[in-house]
Amino acid sequence: MSTPIEIVALVVSRVHAFEGRPQDGPRPDPEPISRAEVEIRAGLGIVGDRYFGQKVHRNAAITLLDADSLNVFDPVPDPVLLRRNIVLRGFPLDTLAAARGSVGQRFSLDSGSGLVEFQAHRPANPCAWMNVVVGDGAMKALRGHGGIRSTPLTSGVLRVGPAVFELLD
């Protein structure tokens, strides 16, 4: 069953800004991380991202977040602050995460350039950095709603804007 959704943000970062101690603050990005379009390669991740092609991150090459999980905050923060690669609205992504020792759901996204298929894996649990970049209590508020880690199964392009989400068998 296809579900109309919206891709509200795409993030590509060549560096890991959340290193060291949260109280020291994030490292600055050498370039803007928000994108209007990303190129995804099967089994590798997002072209230009720090996790692209890294075997150790094969099952976590791309992170996704349900933008509605940010509605618990007032004001609602910019979803780019959480540094999840794909932020969408219209489907409860956290329901796709795998239980420990298993594999999550397969799904696809299509923003007009063809289907890109993904395999969901473990949750993208929030960390103490969320309290720094979003505000006090953010880590606790995002427990169970921090998104999912995934592997791209097919290659393609995704763009910010209207899209279609589909669960796969």
C-alpha positions as a Markdown table, in Angstrom:
| # | Residue | x | y | z |
|---|---|---|---|---|
| 1 | Met | 0.0 | 0.0 | 0.0 |
| 2 | Ser | 1.4 | 3.4 | -1.0 |
| 3 | Thr | 1.2 | 6.3 | 1.4 |
| 4 | Pro | 1.7 | 9.9 | 0.3 |
| 5 | Ile | 4.3 | 11.6 | 2.5 |
| 6 | Glu | 6.5 | 14.6 | 2.5 |
| 7 | Ile | 10.3 | 14.6 | 2.6 |
| 8 | Val | 10.9 | 17.7 | 4.8 |
| 9 | Ala | 14.7 | 17.6 | 5.1 |
| 10 | Leu | 17.7 | 15.8 | 3.6 |
| 11 | Val | 21.1 | 15.9 | 5.4 |
| 12 | Val | 24.6 | 15.1 | 4.1 |
| 13 | Ser | 27.6 | 15.7 | 6.3 |
| 14 | Arg | 31.2 | 14.9 | 5.4 |
| 15 | Val | 32.2 | 15.2 | 9.1 |
| 16 | His | 31.0 | 13.9 | 12.4 |
| 17 | Ala | 29.9 | 17.0 | 14.4 |
| 18 | Phe | 28.9 | 15.1 | 17.5 |
| 19 | Glu | 32.3 | 14.0 | 18.7 |
| 20 | Gly | 33.8 | 14.5 | 22.1 |
| 21 | Arg | 31.8 | 15.8 | 25.1 |
| 22 | Pro | 28.4 | 17.3 | 24.5 |
| 23 | Gln | 29.2 | 20.1 | 26.9 |
| 24 | Asp | 32.0 | 21.3 | 24.6 |
| 25 | Gly | 29.4 | 21.7 | 21.8 |
| 26 | Pro | 29.4 | 20.2 | 18.2 |
| 27 | Arg | 32.2 | 20.7 | 15.8 |
| 28 | Pro | 31.4 | 23.2 | 13.0 |
| 29 | Asp | 30.4 | 21.8 | 9.6 |
| 30 | Pro | 32.8 | 22.9 | 6.8 |
| 31 | Glu | 29.8 | 23.3 | 4.5 |
| 32 | Pro | 26.0 | 23.4 | 4.8 |
| 33 | Ile | 24.5 | 20.0 | 5.5 |
| 34 | Ser | 21.0 | 20.6 | 4.3 |
| 35 | Arg | 20.3 | 19.4 | 0.8 |
| 36 | Ala | 17.4 | 19.7 | -1.7 |
| 37 | Glu | 18.4 | 16.4 | -3.3 |
| 38 | Val | 20.6 | 13.4 | -2.5 |
| 39 | Glu | 22.0 | 10.6 | -4.5 |
| 40 | Ile | 21.7 | 7.2 | -2.9 |
| 41 | Arg | 23.7 | 4.1 | -3.9 |
| 42 | Ala | 22.7 | 0.6 | -3.1 |
| 43 | Gly | 24.6 | -0.9 | -0.2 |
| 44 | Leu | 26.7 | 2.2 | 0.2 |
| 45 | Gly | 24.6 | 5.1 | 1.5 |
| 46 | Ile | 24.3 | 8.8 | 0.5 |
| 47 | Val | 27.0 | 10.1 | -1.9 |
| 48 | Gly | 29.1 | 12.6 | 0.0 |
| 49 | Asp | 28.0 | 11.5 | 3.5 |
| 50 | Arg | 30.6 | 10.5 | 6.1 |
| 51 | Tyr | 29.1 | 7.0 | 6.4 |
| 52 | Phe | 29.1 | 6.4 | 2.6 |
| 53 | Gly | 30.7 | 3.0 | 1.8 |
| 54 | Gln | 31.9 | 2.3 | 5.3 |
| 55 | Lys | 31.5 | -1.4 | 6.0 |
| 56 | Val | 31.2 | -0.8 | 9.8 |
| 57 | His | 28.1 | 1.3 | 9.1 |
| 58 | Arg | 26.6 | -0.9 | 6.4 |
| 59 | Asn | 23.4 | -1.4 | 8.5 |
| 60 | Ala | 23.3 | 2.2 | 9.5 |
| 61 | Ala | 24.4 | 3.9 | 6.3 |
| 62 | Ile | 21.2 | 6.1 | 6.2 |
| 63 | Thr | 19.2 | 7.4 | 9.2 |
| 64 | Leu | 15.6 | 8.4 | 8.8 |
| 65 | Leu | 13.4 | 10.4 | 11.2 |
| 66 | Asp | 9.6 | 11.0 | 11.4 |
| 67 | Ala | 9.3 | 14.8 | 11.6 |
| 68 | Asp | 6.1 | 14.4 | 13.7 |
| 69 | Ser | 8.3 | 13.1 | 16.6 |
| 70 | Leu | 9.5 | 16.7 | 17.0 |
| 71 | Asn | 6.0 | 18.0 | 17.7 |
| 72 | Val | 6.6 | 17.4 | 21.4 |
| 73 | Phe | 8.9 | 20.5 | 21.5 |
| 74 | Asp | 7.7 | 24.1 | 21.7 |
| 75 | Pro | 8.9 | 25.6 | 19.5 |
| 76 | Val | 9.4 | 22.7 | 17.1 |
| 77 | Pro | 13.1 | 22.5 | 16.2 |
| 78 | Asp | 14.6 | 22.5 | 12.8 |
| 79 | Pro | 14.8 | 18.8 | 11.9 |
| 80 | Val | 18.3 | 19.3 | 10.4 |
| 81 | Leu | 19.6 | 19.8 | 14.0 |
| 82 | Leu | 19.2 | 16.1 | 14.7 |
| 83 | Arg | 21.4 | 15.2 | 11.7 |
| 84 | Arg | 19.2 | 12.4 | 10.5 |
| 85 | Asn | 19.8 | 11.9 | 6.7 |
| 86 | Ile | 16.1 | 11.8 | 5.7 |
| 87 | Val | 13.3 | 13.5 | 7.6 |
| 88 | Leu | 9.8 | 12.8 | 6.4 |
| 89 | Arg | 6.3 | 13.4 | 7.5 |
| 90 | Gly | 3.4 | 11.1 | 7.0 |
| 91 | Phe | 4.5 | 7.7 | 8.2 |
| 92 | Pro | 5.5 | 6.5 | 11.8 |
| 93 | Leu | 9.0 | 5.4 | 10.8 |
| 94 | Asp | 9.9 | 4.2 | 14.3 |
| 95 | Thr | 7.5 | 1.2 | 13.9 |
| 96 | Leu | 9.9 | -0.2 | 11.2 |
| 97 | Ala | 12.9 | -0.7 | 13.5 |
| 98 | Ala | 14.1 | -4.2 | 14.1 |
| 99 | Ala | 13.9 | -5.8 | 17.5 |
| 100 | Arg | 17.3 | -6.9 | 18.9 |
| 101 | Gly | 18.7 | -9.8 | 16.9 |
| 102 | Ser | 16.3 | -9.4 | 14.0 |
| 103 | Val | 15.8 | -7.4 | 10.8 |
| 104 | Gly | 13.3 | -4.6 | 10.4 |
| 105 | Gln | 10.9 | -3.9 | 7.6 |
| 106 | Arg | 11.7 | -3.2 | 3.9 |
| 107 | Phe | 10.3 | -0.1 | 2.5 |
| 108 | Ser | 10.6 | 2.3 | -0.4 |
| 109 | Leu | 10.5 | 6.1 | -1.0 |
| 110 | Asp | 9.8 | 7.8 | -4.3 |
| 111 | Ser | 10.0 | 11.5 | -4.7 |
| 112 | Gly | 9.5 | 11.5 | -8.5 |
| 113 | Ser | 12.7 | 10.0 | -9.8 |
| 114 | Gly | 11.8 | 6.3 | -9.1 |
| 115 | Leu | 11.7 | 4.0 | -6.1 |
| 116 | Val | 14.6 | 3.8 | -3.7 |
| 117 | Glu | 14.3 | 0.7 | -1.5 |
| 118 | Phe | 15.6 | 0.4 | 2.1 |
| 119 | Gln | 16.0 | -2.3 | 4.7 |
| 120 | Ala | 15.3 | -1.0 | 8.2 |
| 121 | His | 17.6 | -2.1 | 11.0 |
| 122 | Arg | 17.9 | -0.9 | 14.6 |
| 123 | Pro | 16.5 | 2.3 | 16.1 |
| 124 | Ala | 18.5 | 5.5 | 15.8 |
| 125 | Asn | 18.4 | 6.1 | 19.6 |
| 126 | Pro | 18.8 | 9.7 | 20.7 |
| 127 | Cys | 22.0 | 10.6 | 22.6 |
| 128 | Ala | 23.1 | 13.4 | 25.0 |
| 129 | Trp | 23.9 | 15.6 | 22.1 |
| 130 | Met | 20.1 | 16.1 | 21.6 |
| 131 | Asn | 20.0 | 18.0 | 24.8 |
| 132 | Val | 22.7 | 20.3 | 23.4 |
| 133 | Val | 21.4 | 21.0 | 19.9 |
| 134 | Val | 17.6 | 20.8 | 20.7 |
| 135 | Gly | 17.4 | 21.7 | 24.4 |
| 136 | Asp | 17.3 | 20.2 | 27.9 |
| 137 | Gly | 15.2 | 17.0 | 28.1 |
| 138 | Ala | 15.3 | 16.3 | 24.3 |
| 139 | Met | 17.2 | 13.0 | 24.7 |
| 140 | Lys | 14.5 | 11.7 | 27.0 |
| 141 | Ala | 11.6 | 13.1 | 24.9 |
| 142 | Leu | 13.0 | 11.4 | 21.8 |
| 143 | Arg | 13.4 | 7.9 | 23.3 |
| 144 | Gly | 11.6 | 5.5 | 21.1 |
| 145 | His | 11.1 | 8.3 | 18.5 |
| 146 | Gly | 14.7 | 9.0 | 17.4 |
| 147 | Gly | 14.3 | 7.4 | 14.0 |
| 148 | Ile | 15.7 | 4.3 | 12.3 |
| 149 | Arg | 19.0 | 3.2 | 10.8 |
| 150 | Ser | 18.8 | 1.6 | 7.4 |
| 151 | Thr | 20.6 | 0.2 | 4.4 |
| 152 | Pro | 19.7 | 1.3 | 0.8 |
| 153 | Leu | 18.9 | -1.7 | -1.3 |
| 154 | Thr | 18.6 | 0.1 | -4.6 |
| 155 | Ser | 20.2 | 3.3 | -6.0 |
| 156 | Gly | 18.4 | 6.5 | -6.9 |
| 157 | Val | 17.7 | 10.1 | -6.1 |
| 158 | Leu | 15.5 | 11.6 | -3.4 |
| 159 | Arg | 14.3 | 15.2 | -3.3 |
| 160 | Val | 12.7 | 17.4 | -0.6 |
| 161 | Gly | 8.9 | 17.7 | -1.3 |
| 162 | Pro | 6.0 | 15.4 | -1.9 |
| 163 | Ala | 6.9 | 11.7 | -2.1 |
| 164 | Val | 5.4 | 8.2 | -1.8 |
| 165 | Phe | 6.2 | 5.7 | 1.0 |
| 166 | Glu | 5.5 | 2.0 | 0.6 |
| 167 | Leu | 6.0 | -1.0 | 2.8 |
| 168 | Leu | 7.5 | -4.0 | 0.9 |
| 169 | Asp | 7.2 | -7.7 | 1.5 |
